[in-house]
Coordinates of C-alpha atoms in Angstrom, one line a residue:
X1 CA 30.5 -94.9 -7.6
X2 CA 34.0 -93.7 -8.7
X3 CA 32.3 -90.9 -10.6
X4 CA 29.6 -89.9 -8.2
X5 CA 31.5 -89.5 -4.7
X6 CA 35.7 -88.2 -4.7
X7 CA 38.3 -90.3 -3.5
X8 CA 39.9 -88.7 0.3
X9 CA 43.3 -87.9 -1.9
X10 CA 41.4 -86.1 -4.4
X11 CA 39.2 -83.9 -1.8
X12 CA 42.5 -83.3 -0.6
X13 CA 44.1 -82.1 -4.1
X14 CA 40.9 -80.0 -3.9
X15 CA 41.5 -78.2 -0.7
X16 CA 45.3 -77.7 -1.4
X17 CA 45.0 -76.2 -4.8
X18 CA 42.1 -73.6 -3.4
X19 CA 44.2 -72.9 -0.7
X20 CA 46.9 -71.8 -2.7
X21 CA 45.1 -70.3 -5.2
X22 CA 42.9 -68.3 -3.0
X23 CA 46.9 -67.1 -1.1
X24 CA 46.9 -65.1 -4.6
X25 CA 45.3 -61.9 -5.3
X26 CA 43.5 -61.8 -8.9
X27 CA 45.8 -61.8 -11.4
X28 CA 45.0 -58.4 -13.0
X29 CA 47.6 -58.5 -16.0
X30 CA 49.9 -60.8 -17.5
X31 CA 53.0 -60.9 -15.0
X32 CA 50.4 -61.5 -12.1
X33 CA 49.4 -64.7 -14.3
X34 CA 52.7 -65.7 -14.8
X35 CA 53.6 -65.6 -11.6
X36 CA 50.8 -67.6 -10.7
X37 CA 51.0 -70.3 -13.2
X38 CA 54.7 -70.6 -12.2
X39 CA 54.2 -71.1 -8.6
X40 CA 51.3 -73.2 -9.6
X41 CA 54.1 -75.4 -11.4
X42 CA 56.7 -75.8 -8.7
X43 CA 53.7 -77.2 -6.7
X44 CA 53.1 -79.9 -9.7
X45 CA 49.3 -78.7 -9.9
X46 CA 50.3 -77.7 -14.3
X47 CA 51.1 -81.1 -14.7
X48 CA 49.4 -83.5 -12.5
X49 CA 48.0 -85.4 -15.5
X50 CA 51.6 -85.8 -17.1
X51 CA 53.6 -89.2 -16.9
X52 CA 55.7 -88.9 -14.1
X53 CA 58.5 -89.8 -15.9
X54 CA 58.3 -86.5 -17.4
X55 CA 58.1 -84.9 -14.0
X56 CA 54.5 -84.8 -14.3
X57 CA 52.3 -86.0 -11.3
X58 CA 51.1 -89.3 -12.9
X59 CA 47.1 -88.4 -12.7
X60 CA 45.1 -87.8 -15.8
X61 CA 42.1 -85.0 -16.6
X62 CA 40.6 -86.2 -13.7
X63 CA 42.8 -84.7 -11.7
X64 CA 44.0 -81.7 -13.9
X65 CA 40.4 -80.4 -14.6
X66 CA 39.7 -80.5 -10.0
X67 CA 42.9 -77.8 -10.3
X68 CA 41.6 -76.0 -13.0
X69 CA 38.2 -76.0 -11.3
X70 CA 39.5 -75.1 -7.9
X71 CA 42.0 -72.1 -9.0
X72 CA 38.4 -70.8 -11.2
X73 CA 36.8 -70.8 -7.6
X74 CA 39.1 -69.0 -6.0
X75 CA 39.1 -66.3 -8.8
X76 CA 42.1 -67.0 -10.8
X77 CA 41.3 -69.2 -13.7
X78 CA 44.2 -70.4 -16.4
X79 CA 42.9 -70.6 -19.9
X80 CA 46.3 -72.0 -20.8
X81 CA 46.0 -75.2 -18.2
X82 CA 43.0 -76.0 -21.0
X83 CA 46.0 -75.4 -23.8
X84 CA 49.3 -76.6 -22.7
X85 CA 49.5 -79.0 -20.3
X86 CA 45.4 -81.0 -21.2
X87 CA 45.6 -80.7 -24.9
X88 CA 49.3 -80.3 -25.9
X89 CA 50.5 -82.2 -23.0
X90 CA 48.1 -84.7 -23.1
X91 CA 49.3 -85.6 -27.4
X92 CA 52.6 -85.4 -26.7
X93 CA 52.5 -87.6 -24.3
X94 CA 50.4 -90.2 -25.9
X95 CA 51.7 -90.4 -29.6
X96 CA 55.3 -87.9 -29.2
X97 CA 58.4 -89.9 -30.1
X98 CA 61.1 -89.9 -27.0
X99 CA 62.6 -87.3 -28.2
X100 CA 59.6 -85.0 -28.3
X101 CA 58.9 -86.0 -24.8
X102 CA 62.0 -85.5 -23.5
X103 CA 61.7 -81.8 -24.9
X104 CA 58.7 -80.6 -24.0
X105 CA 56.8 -82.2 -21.3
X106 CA 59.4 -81.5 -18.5
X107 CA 59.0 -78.2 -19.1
X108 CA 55.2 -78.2 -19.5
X109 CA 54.4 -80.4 -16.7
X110 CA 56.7 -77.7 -13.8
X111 CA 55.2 -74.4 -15.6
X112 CA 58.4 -73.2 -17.3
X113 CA 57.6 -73.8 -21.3
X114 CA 54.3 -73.7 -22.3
X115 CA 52.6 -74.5 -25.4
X116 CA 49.7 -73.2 -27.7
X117 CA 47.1 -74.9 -29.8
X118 CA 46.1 -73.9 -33.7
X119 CA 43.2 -75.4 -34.9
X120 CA 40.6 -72.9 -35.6
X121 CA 41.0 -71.7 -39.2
X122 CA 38.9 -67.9 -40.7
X123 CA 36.7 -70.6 -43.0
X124 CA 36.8 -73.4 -40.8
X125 CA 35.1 -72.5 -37.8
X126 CA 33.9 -76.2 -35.8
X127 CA 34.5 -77.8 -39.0
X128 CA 37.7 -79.4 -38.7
X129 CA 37.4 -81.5 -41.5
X130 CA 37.6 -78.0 -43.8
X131 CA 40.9 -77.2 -42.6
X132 CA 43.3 -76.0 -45.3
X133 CA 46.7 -75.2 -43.6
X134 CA 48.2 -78.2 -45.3
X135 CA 51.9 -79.3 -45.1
X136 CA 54.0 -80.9 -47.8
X137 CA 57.6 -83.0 -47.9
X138 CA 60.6 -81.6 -49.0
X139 CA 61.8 -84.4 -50.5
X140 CA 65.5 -83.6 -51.2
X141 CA 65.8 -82.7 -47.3
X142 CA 62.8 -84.4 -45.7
X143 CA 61.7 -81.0 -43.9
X144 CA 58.1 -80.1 -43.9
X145 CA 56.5 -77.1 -45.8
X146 CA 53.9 -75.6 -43.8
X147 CA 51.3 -73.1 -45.3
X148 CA 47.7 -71.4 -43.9
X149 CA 46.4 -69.8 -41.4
X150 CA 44.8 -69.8 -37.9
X151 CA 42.6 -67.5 -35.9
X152 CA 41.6 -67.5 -32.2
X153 CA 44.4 -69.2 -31.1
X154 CA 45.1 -68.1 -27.7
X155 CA 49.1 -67.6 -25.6
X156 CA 50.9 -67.7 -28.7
X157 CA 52.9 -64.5 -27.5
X158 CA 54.0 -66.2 -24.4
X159 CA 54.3 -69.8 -25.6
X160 CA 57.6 -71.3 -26.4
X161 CA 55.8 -73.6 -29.5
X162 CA 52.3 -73.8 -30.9
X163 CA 51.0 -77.6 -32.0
X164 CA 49.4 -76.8 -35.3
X165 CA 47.0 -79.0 -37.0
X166 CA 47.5 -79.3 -40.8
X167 CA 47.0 -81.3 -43.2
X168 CA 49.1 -83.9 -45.7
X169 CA 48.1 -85.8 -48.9
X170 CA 47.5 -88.7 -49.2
X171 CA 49.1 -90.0 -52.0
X172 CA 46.7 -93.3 -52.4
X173 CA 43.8 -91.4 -52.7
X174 CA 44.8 -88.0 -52.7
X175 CA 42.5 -86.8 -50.0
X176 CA 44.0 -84.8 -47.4
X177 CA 44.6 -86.0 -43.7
X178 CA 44.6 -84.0 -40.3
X179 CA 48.5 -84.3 -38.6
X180 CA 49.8 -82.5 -35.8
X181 CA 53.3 -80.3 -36.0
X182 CA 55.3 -78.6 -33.2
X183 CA 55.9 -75.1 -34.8
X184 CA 58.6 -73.0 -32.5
X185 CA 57.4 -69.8 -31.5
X186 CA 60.5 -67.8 -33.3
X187 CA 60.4 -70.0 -36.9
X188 CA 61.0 -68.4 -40.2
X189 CA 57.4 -67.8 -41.7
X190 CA 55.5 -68.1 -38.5
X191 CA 54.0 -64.6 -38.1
X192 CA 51.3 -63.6 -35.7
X193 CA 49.0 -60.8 -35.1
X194 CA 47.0 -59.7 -31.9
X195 CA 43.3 -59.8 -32.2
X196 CA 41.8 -56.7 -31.1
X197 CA 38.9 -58.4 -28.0
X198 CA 36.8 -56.7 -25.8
X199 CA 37.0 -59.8 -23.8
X200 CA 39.0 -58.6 -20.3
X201 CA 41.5 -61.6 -20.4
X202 CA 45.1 -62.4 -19.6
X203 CA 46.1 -64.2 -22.3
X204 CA 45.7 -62.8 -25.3
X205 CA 43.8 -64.0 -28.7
X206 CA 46.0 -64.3 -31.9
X207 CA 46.2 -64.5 -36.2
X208 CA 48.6 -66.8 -37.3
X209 CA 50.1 -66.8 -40.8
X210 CA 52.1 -70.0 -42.2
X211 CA 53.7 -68.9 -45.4
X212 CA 55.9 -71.8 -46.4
X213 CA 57.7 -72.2 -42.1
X214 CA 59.9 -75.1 -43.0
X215 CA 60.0 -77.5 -40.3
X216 CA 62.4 -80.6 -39.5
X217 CA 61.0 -84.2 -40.3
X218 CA 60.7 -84.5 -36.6
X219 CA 58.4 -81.8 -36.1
X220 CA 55.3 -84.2 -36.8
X221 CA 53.7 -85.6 -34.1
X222 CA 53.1 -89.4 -34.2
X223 CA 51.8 -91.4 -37.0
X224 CA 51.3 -89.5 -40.1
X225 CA 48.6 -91.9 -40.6
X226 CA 46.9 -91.8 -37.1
X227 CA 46.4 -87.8 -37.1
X228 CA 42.4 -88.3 -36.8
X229 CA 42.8 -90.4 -33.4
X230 CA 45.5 -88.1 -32.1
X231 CA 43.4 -84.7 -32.8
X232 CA 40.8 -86.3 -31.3
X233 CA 42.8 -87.5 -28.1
X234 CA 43.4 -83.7 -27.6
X235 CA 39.7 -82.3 -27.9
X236 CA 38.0 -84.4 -25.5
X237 CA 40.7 -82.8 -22.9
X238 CA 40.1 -79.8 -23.8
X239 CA 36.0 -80.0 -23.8
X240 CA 36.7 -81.4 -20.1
X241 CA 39.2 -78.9 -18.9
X242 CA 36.7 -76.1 -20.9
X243 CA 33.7 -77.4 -18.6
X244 CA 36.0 -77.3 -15.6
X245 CA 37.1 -73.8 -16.5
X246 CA 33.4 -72.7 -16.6
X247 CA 32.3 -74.6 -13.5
X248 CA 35.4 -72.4 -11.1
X249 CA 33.9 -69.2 -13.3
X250 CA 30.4 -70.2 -11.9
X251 CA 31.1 -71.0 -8.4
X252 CA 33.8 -67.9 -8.1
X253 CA 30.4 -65.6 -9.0
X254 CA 28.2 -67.6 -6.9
X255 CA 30.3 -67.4 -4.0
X256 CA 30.2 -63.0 -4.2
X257 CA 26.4 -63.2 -4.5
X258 CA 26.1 -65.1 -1.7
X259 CA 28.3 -62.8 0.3
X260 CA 26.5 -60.3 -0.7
X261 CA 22.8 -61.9 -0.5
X262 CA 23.4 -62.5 3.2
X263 CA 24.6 -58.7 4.3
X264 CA 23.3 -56.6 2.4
X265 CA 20.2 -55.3 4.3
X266 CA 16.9 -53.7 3.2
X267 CA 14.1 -52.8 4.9
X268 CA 15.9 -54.7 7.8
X269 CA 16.2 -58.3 6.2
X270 CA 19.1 -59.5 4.4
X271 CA 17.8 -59.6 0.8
X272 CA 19.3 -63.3 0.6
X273 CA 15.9 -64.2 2.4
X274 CA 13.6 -63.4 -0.4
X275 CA 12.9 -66.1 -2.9
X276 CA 13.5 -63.8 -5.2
X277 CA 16.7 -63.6 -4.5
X278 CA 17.4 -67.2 -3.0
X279 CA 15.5 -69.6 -5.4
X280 CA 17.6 -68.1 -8.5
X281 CA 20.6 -68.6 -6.2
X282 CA 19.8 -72.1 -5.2
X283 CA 19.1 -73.2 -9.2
X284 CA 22.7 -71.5 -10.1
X285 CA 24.5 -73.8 -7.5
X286 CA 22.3 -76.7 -8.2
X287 CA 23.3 -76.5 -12.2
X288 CA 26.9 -76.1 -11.4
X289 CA 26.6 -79.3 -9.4
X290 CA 25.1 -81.6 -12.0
X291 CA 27.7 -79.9 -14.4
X292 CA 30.7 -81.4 -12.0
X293 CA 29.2 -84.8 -11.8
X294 CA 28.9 -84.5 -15.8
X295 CA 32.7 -83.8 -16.1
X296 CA 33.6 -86.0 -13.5
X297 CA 32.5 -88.7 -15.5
X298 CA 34.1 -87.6 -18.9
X299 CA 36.8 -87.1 -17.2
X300 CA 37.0 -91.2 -15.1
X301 CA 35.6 -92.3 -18.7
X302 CA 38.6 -90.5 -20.9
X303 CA 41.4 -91.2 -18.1
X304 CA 40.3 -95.4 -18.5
X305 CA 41.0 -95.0 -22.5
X306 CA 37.1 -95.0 -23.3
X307 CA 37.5 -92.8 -26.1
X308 CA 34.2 -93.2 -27.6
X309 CA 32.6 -92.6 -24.0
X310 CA 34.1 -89.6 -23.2
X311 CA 33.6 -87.5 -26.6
X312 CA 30.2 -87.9 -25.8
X313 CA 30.5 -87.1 -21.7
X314 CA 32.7 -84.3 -22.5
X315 CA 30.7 -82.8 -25.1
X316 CA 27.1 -82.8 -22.2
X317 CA 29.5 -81.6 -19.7
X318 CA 31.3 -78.8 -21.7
X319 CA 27.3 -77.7 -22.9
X320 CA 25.7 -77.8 -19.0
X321 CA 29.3 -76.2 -17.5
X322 CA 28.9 -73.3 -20.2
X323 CA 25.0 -72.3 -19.4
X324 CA 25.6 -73.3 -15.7
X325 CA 28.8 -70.7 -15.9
X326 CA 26.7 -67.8 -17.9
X327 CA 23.5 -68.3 -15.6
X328 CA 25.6 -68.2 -12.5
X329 CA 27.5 -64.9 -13.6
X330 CA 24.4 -63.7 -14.9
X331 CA 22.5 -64.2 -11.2
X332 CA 25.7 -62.9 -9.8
X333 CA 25.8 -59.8 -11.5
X334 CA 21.9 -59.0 -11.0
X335 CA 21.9 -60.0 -7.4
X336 CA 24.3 -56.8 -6.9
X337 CA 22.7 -54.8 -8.8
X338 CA 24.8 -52.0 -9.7
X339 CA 27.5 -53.1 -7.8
X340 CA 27.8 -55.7 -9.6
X341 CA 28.7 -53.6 -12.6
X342 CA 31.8 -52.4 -10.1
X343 CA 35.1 -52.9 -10.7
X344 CA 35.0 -53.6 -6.4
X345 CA 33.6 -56.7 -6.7
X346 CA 34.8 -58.1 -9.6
X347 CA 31.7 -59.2 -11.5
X348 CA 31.4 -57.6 -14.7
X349 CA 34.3 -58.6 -16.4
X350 CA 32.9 -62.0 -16.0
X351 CA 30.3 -61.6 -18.4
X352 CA 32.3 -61.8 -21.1
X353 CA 34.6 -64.2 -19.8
X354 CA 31.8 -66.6 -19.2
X355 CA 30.5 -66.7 -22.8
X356 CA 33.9 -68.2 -23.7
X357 CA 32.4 -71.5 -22.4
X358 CA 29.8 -71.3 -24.5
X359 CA 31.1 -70.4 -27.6
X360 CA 35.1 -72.3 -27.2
X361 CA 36.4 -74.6 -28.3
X362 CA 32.9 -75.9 -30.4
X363 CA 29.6 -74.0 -29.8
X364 CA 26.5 -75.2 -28.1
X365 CA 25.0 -75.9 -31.5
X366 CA 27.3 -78.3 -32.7
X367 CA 27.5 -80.2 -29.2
X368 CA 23.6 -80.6 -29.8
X369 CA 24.5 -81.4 -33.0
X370 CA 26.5 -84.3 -31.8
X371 CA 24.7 -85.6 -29.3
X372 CA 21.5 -85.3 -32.1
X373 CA 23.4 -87.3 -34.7
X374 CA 26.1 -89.5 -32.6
X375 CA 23.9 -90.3 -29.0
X376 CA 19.8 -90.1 -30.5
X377 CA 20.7 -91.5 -34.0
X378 CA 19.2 -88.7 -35.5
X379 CA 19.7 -88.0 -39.3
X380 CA 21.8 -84.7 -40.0
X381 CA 21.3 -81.5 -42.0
X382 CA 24.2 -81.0 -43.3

């Protein structure tokens, strides 16, 4: 039952986050996010799911992906909570050495440092297993030489390190391996350039370029030999905090259309009394609904160290957040009409927004794909 109905202290985690989040106006542009995410910090709500040793709050996803959720509803999702404190946060904490914990997740978990994520590659795509940004040993210093590039990656302007996935040799059988490195915003070689988006965003999408950024031997995260496992420790985070993002999207739009279903008068009824209206209306909030209980349970199943479990959870509930989220907007926007294409109410910036949890971080495709190959035992195409 621990998946299906919320504990009393996380209903109230709930109503404290949306009260604070719905004290804040909009964030409209970047220092209105930062301001946000840095009172969000000083509250704990950035790193609830950090050890507490760390200054985090001791929770897991669980709890982090009810903030992101909540702060969505109220209008003022952070992208970046799916980046820095759920995936970074999340590795560094699991598989860091001491040292890289005592560096980074203080700051992470109160809101001061935050951290980006480079996976994507321009040939990659959702195939991790084709990435080519591939490190090497120095061996008359023991740095690491880091070469390749990354696209998509999002914050990189305002975070203080990215954790970029590469890849090393093995020298047994000379097949290359996934491993993780802490790259420092300002290193030698690390360039970046803005991607030019039509998506109305804070945080802003960027190019990287690796051209031999030499980094210290302690600059790889964990086990050289464990960088599978601790990639995918990361990803199942961030498909959970992606379907939470997505669900506060949904709900936010919801919400107007309601408000606006239930005054908005013609022909002397409130239009929120024709089905046509209301039974579109009623399937949006019912969709969002079964996506919660969906990440719910990724999230219970991921925080209890089923692994296995979760990648399949948070894969269904990242796919049924994603079309709940676009639906929702979607009814939102025609249930307005052309107000809904208004910068008044808020709406139409949305639609772009929401396709971001369709398409991030792995498309609908390749979640039916896994759920085809890994849950049905279906053969594969490719």
């Amino acid at each position: 039952m621990t998946t299906l109905l919320e504990s009393d202290e996380h209903k109230s985690l709930r109503e404290a986050v949306s009260a604070f989040a719905r004290s804040h106006p909009r964030a409209s542009g970047p220092a209105e996010s930062r301001h946000f995410w840095q009172e969000a910090g000083k509250l704990g709500y950035i790193g609830v799911n950090l050890p507490e040793a760390y200054g985090g709050g001791g929770g897991g996803v669980t709890e982090l992906s009810l903030v992101l959720e909540e702060m969505g509803a109220a209008g003022n999702p952070l992208l970046m909570m799916i980046v820095s404190p759920a995936i970074c946060g999340t590795v560094i904490a699991r598989f860091g050495t001491d040292a890289q914990k005592q560096t980074w997740l203080p700051g992470i978990a109160d809101g001061t440092r935050l951290m980006a994520f480079g996976i994507t590659e321009p040939d990659a795509g959702s195939n991790s297993h084709r990435i080519t940004t591939t490190a090497r040993r120095d061996n008359a210093t023991g740095d690491w030489l880091l070469t390749g590039r990354k696209v998509f990656i999002s914050g990189v302007d305002i975070a203080d390190a990215t954790l970029i996935v590469g890849r090393t040799e093995d020298a047994r059988t000379g097949k290359l391996k996934p491993c993780l490195f802490i790259v420092p915003r300002d290193t030698p070689g690390f360039e970046r350039r803005q991607l030019d988006m039509e998506l109305h965003a804070t945080e802003k999408q960027f190019e990287l370029t690796l051209d031999n950024v030499r980094l210290p031997a302690d600059a790889l995260v964990g086990d050289e030999d464990a960088g599978l496992l601790q990639l995918f420790a990361g990803l199942n985070p961030e498909r959970i905090m992606t379907a939470a993002f997505g669900i506060g999207i949904g709900r936010y739009a919801l919400a107007r259309a309601l408000e606006y279903a239930r005054e908005r008068t013609v022909w002397k009824t409130p239009i929120g009394a024709h089905q046509a209206i209301a039974h579109p209306l009623a399937q949006a909030h019912i969709d969002l609904e079964l996506s919660r209980l969906m990440t719910q349970k990724a999230a219970h199943l991921y925080d209890a160290g089923d692994d296995m479990g979760a990648g399949e959870a948070a894969n269904m509930a990242k796919y049924a957040a994603g079309e709940a989220c676009v639906k929702a907007v979607d009814q939102a926007v025609h249930t307005l009409g052309g107000n809904g294409l208004t910068r008044e109410f808020g709406l139409a910036s949305l639609i772009t927004a929401a396709r971001v949890a369709r398409i991030a971080p792995v498309s609908r495709e390749m979640i039916l794909n896994y759920v085809s190959h890994q849950t049905l035992g279906l053969p594969k195409s490719y």
